[in-house]
Coordinates of N, CA, C and O in Angstrom, one line a residue:
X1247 N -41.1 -54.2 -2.1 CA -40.1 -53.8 -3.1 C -40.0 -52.2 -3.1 O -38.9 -51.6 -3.0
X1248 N -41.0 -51.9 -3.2 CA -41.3 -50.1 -2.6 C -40.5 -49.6 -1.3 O -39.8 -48.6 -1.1
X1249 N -40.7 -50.5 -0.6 CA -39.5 -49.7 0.8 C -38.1 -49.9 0.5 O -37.2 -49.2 1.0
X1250 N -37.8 -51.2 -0.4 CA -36.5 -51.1 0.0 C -35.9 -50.4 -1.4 O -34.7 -50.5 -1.7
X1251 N -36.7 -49.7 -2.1 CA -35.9 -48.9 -3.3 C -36.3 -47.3 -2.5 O -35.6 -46.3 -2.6
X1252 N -37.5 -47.3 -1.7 CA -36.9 -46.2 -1.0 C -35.9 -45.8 0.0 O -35.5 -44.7 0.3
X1253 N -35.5 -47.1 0.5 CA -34.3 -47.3 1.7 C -33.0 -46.7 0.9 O -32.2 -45.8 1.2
X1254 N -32.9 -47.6 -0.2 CA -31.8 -47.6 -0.8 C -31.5 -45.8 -1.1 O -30.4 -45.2 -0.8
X1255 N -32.9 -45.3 -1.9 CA -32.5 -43.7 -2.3 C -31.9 -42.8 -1.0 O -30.8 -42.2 -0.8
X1256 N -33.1 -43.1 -0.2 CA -32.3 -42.7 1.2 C -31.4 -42.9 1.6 O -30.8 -42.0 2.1
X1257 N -31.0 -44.0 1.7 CA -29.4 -44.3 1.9 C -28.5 -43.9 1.3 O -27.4 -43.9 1.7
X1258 N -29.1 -43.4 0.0 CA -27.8 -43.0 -0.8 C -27.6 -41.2 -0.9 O -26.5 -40.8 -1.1
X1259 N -28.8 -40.3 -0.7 CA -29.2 -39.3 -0.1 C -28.2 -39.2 1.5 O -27.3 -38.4 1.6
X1260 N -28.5 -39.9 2.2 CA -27.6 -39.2 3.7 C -26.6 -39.7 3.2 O -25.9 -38.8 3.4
X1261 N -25.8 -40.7 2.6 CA -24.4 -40.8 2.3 C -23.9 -39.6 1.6 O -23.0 -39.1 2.3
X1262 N -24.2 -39.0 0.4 CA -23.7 -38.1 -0.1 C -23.9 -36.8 0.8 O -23.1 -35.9 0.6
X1263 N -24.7 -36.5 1.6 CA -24.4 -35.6 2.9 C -23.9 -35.5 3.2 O -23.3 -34.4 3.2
X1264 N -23.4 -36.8 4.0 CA -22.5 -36.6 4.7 C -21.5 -36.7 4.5 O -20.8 -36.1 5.3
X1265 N -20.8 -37.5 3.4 CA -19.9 -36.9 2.3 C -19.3 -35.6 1.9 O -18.1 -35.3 1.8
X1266 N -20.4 -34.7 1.5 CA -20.4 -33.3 1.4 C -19.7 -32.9 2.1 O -18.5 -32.5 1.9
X1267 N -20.9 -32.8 3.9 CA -20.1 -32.5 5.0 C -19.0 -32.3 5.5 O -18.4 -31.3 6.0
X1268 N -18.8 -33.8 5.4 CA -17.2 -33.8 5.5 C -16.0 -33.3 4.9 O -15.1 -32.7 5.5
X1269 N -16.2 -33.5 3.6 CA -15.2 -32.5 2.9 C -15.5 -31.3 3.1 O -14.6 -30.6 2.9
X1270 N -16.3 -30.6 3.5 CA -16.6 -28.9 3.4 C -15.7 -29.2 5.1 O -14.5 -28.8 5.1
X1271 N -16.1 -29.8 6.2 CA -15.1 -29.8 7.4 C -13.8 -29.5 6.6 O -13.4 -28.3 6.6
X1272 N -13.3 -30.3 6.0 CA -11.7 -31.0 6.0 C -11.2 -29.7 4.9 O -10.1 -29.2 5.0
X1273 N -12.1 -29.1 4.0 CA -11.9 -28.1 3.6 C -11.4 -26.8 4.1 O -10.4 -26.1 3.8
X1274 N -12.7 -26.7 5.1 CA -12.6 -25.2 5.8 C -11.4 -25.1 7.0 O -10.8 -24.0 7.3
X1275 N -11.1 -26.3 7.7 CA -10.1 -26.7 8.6 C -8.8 -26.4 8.0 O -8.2 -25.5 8.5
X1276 N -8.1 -27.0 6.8 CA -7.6 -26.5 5.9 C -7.3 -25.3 5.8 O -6.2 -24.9 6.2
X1277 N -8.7 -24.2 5.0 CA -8.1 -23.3 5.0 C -7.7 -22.2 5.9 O -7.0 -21.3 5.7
X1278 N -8.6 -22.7 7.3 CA -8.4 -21.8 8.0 C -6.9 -22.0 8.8 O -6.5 -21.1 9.4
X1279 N -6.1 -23.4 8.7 CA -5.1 -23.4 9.2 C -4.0 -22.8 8.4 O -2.9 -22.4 8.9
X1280 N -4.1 -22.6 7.1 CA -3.5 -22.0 6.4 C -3.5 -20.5 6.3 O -2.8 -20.0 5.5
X1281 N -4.0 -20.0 6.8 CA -4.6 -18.4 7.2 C -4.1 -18.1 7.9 O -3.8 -16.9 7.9
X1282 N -3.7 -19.2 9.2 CA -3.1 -18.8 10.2 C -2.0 -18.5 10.3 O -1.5 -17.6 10.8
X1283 N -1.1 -19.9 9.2 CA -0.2 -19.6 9.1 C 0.4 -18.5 8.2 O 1.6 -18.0 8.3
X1284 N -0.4 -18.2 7.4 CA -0.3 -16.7 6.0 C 0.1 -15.6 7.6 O 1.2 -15.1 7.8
X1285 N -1.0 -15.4 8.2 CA -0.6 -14.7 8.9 C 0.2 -14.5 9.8 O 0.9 -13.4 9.9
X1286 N 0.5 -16.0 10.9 CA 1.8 -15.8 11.4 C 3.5 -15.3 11.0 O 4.5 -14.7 11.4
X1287 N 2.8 -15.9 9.5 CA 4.0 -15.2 8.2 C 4.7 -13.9 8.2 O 5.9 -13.6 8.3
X1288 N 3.5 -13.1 7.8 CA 3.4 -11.8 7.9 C 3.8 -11.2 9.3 O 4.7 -10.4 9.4
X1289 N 3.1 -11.7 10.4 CA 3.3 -11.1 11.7 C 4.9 -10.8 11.8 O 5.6 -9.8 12.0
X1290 N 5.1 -12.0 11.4 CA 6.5 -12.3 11.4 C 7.9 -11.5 11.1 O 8.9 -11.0 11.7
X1291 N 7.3 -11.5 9.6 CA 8.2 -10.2 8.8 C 8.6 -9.2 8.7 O 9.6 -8.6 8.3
X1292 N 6.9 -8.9 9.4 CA 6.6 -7.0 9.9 C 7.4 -7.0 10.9 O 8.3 -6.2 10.9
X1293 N 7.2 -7.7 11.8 CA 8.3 -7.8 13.2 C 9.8 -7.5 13.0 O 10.4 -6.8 13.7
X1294 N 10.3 -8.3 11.7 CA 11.8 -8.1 11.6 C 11.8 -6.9 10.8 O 12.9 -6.4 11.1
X1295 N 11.2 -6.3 10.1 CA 11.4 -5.5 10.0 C 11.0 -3.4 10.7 O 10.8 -2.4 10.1
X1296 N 11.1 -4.0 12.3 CA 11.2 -3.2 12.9 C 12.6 -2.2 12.8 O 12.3 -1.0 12.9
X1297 N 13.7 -2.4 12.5 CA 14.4 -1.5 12.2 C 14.5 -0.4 11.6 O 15.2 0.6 11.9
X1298 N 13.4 -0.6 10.4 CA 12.9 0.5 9.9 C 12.5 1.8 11.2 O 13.4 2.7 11.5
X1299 N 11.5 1.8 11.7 CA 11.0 2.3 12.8 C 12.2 3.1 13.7 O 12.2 4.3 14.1
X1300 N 13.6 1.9 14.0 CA 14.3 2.6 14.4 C 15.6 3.8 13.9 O 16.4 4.6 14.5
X1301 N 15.3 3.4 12.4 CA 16.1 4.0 11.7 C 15.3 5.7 11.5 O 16.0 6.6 11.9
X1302 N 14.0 6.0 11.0 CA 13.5 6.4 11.0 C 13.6 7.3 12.1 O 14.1 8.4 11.8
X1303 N 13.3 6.9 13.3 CA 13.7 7.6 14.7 C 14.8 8.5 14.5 O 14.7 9.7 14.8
X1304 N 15.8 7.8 14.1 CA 17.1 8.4 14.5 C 17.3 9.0 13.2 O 18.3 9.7 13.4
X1305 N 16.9 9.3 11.7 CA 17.2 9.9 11.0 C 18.0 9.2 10.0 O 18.4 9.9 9.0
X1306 N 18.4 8.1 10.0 CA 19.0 7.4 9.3 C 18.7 6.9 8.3 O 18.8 5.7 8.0
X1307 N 18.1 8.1 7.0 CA 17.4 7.5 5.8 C 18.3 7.0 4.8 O 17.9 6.1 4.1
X1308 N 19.8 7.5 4.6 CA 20.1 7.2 3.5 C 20.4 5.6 4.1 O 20.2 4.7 3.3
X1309 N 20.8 5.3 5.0 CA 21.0 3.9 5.6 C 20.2 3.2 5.4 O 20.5 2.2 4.9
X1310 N 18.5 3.6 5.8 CA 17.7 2.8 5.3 C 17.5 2.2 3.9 O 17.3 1.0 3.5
X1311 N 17.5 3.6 3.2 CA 16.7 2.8 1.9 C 18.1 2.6 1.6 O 18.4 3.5 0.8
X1312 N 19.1 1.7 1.8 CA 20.3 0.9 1.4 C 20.2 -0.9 2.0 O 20.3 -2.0 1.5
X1313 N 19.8 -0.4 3.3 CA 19.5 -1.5 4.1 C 18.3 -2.7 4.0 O 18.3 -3.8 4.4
X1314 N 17.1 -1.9 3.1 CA 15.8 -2.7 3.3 C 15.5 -3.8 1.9 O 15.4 -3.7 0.7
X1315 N 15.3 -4.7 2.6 CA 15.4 -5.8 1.5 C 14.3 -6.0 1.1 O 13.4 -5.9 1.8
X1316 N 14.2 -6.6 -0.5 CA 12.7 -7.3 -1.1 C 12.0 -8.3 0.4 O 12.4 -9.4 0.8
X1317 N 10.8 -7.6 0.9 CA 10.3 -8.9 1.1 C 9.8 -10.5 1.2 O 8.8 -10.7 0.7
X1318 N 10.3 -11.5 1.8 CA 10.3 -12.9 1.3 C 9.0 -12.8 1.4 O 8.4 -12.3 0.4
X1319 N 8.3 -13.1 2.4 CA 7.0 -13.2 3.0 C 5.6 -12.6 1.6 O 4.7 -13.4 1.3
X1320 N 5.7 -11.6 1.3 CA 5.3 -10.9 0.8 C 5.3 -11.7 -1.0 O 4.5 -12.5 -1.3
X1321 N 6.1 -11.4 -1.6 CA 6.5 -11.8 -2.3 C 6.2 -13.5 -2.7 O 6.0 -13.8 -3.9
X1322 N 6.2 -14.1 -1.9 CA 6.0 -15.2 -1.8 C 4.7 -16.0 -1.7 O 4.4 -17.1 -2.2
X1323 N 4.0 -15.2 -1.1 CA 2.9 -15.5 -0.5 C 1.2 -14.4 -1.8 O 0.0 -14.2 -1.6
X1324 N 2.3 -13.9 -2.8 CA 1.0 -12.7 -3.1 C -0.3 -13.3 -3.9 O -1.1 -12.5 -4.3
X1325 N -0.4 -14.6 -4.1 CA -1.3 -15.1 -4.3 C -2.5 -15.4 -3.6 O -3.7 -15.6 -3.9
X1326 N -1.7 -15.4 -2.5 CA -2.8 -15.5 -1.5 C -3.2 -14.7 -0.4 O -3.7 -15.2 0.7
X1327 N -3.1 -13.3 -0.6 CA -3.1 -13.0 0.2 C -4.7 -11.9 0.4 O -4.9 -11.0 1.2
X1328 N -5.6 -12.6 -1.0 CA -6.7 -12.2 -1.5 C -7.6 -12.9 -0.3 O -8.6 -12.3 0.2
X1329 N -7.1 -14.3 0.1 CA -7.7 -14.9 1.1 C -7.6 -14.5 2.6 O -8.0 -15.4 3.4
X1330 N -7.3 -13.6 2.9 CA -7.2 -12.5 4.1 C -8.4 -11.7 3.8 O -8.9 -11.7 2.7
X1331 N -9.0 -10.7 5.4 CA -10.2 -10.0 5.0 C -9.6 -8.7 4.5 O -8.4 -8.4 4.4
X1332 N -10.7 -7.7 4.1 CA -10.0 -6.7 3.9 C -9.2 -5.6 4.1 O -8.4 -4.9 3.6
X1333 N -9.8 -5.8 5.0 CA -8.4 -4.6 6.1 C -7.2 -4.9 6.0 O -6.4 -4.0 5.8
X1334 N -6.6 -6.5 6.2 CA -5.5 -6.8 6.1 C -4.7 -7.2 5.2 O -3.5 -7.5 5.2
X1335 N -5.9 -7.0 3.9 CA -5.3 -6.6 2.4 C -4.6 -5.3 2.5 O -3.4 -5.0 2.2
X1336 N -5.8 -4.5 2.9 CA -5.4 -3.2 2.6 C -4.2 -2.6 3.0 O -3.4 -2.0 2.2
X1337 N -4.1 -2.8 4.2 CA -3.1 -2.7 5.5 C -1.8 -3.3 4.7 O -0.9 -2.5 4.4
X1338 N -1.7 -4.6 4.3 CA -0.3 -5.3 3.8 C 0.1 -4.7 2.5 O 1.3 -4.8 2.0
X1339 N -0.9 -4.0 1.9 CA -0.4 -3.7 0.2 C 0.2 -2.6 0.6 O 1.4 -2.4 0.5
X1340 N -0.7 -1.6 1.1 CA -0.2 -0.2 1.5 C 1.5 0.3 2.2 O 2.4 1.1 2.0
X1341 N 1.4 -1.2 3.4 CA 2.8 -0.9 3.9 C 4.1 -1.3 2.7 O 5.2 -0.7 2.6
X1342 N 3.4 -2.8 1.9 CA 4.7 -3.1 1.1 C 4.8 -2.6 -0.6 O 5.5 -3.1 -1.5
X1343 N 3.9 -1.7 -0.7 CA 3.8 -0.7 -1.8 C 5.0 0.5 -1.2 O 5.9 1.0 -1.9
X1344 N 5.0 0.8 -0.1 CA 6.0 2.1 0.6 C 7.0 1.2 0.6 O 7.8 1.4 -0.3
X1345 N 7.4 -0.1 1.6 CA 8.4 -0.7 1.4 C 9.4 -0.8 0.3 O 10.6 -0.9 0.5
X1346 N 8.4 -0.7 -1.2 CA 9.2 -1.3 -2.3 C 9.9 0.3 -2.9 O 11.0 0.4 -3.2
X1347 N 8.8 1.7 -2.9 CA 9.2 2.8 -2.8 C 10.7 3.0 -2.3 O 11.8 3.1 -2.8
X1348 N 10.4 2.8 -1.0 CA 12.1 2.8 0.3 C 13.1 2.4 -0.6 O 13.7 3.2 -1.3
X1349 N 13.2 0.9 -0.6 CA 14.0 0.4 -1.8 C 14.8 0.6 -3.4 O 15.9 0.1 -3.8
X1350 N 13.9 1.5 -4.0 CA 13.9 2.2 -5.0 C 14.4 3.7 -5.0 O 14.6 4.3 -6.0
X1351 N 14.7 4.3 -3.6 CA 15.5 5.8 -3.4 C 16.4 5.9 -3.4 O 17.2 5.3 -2.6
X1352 N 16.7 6.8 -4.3 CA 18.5 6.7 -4.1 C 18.3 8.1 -3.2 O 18.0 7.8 -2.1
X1353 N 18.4 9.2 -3.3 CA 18.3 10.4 -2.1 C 16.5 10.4 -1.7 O 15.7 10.4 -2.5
X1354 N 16.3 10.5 -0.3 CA 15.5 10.4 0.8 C 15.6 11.8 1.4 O 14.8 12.7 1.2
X1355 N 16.0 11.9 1.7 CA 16.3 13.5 2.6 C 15.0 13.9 2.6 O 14.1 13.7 3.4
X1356 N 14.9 14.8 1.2 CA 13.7 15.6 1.0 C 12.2 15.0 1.4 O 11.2 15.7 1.6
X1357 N 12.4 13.5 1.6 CA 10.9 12.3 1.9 C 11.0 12.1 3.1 O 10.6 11.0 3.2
X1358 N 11.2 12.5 4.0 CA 11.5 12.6 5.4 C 10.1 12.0 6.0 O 10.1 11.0 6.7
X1359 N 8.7 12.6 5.6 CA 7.5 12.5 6.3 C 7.3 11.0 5.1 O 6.3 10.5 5.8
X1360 N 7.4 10.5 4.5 CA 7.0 9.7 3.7 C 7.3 8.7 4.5 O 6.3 8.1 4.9
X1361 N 8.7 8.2 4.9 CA 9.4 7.6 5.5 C 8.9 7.4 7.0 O 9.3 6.3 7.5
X1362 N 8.1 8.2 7.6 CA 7.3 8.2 8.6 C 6.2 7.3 8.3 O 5.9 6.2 8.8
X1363 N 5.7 8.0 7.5 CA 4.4 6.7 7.2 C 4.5 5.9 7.4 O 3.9 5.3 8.3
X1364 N 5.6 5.1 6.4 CA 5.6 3.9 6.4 C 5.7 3.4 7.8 O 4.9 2.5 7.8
X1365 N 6.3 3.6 9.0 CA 6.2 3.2 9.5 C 5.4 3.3 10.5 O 5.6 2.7 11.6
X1366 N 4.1 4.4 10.4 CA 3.4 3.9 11.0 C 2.1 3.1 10.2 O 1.1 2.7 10.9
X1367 N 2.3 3.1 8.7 CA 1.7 1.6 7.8 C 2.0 0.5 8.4 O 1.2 -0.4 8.6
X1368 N 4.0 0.3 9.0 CA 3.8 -0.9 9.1 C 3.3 -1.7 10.7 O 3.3 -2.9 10.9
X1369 N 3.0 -0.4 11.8 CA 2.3 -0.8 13.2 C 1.2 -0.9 12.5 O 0.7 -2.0 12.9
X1370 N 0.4 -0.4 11.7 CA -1.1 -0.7 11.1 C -1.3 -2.5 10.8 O -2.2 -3.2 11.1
X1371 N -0.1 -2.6 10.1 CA -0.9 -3.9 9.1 C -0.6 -4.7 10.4 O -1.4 -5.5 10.7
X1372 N 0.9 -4.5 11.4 CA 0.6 -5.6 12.7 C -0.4 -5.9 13.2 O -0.9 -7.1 13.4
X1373 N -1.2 -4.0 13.9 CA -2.2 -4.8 14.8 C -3.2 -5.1 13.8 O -4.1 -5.5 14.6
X1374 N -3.7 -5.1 12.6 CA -4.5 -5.4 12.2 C -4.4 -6.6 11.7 O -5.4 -7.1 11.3
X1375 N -3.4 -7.3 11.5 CA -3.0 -9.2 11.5 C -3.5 -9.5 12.9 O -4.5 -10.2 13.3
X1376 N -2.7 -8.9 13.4 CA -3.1 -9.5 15.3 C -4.6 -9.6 15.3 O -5.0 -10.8 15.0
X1377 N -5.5 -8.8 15.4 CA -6.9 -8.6 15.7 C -7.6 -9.6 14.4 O -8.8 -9.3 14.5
X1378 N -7.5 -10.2 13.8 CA -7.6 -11.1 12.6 C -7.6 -12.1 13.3 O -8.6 -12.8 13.2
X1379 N -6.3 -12.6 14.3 CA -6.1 -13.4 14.8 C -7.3 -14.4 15.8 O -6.9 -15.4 16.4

């Protein structure tokens, strides 16, 4: 009677293990596929928004800050983007904190180096999504 109420506890011991187990798998699988795509996201956005970079080059500020739109990606996504490591916190706030600046200028001229930044904030937060990757 003794072995089989210890069978039973044990049985019921490695079931909830592996129980556990499993959901922590299906969990972490989960979130890491979701990370991927957070980031593919982002990769993404920063990508289209290469223009910047070229506008920039050529001096084209008042065009810019007329041209640059609220971020979807960004915007969308800012709940979660605590679930990224830190660099690529840092990296994403910093470029779309300038981004939202850009947006909000009515004369630029005088911000010329500011305007530089940003874009090289926004080759920052790329390679640092990439290398995340």
């Amino acid at each position: 009677m003794a072995g089989a109420i210890v069978g039973l506890v044990l049985g019921s011991i490695i079931g909830a293990v592996a129980t556990i187990a499993g959901s922590y798998f299906l969990f972490w699988r989960r979130r890491h596929a979701a990370l991927a795509h957070l980031r593919r996201a982002f990769r993404t956005e920063l990508s289209a928004l290469s223009y910047i970079d070229e506008m920039a080059e050529s001096g084209d500020y008042e065009t810019l800050t007329q041209t640059v739109e609220k971020p979807v990606v960004y915007e969308s996504n800012a709940d979660d983007i605590g679930h990224l490591s830190g660099e690529e916190v840092e990296a994403l706030v910093a470029f779309y904190t300038d981004l939202y600046w850009i947006c909000d200028q009515q004369d630029i001229e005088d911000k010329k180096d500011r305007v530089h930044e940003i874009v090289e904030k926004r080759q920052r937060a790329i390679e640092t999504i990439r290398e995340a990757e």
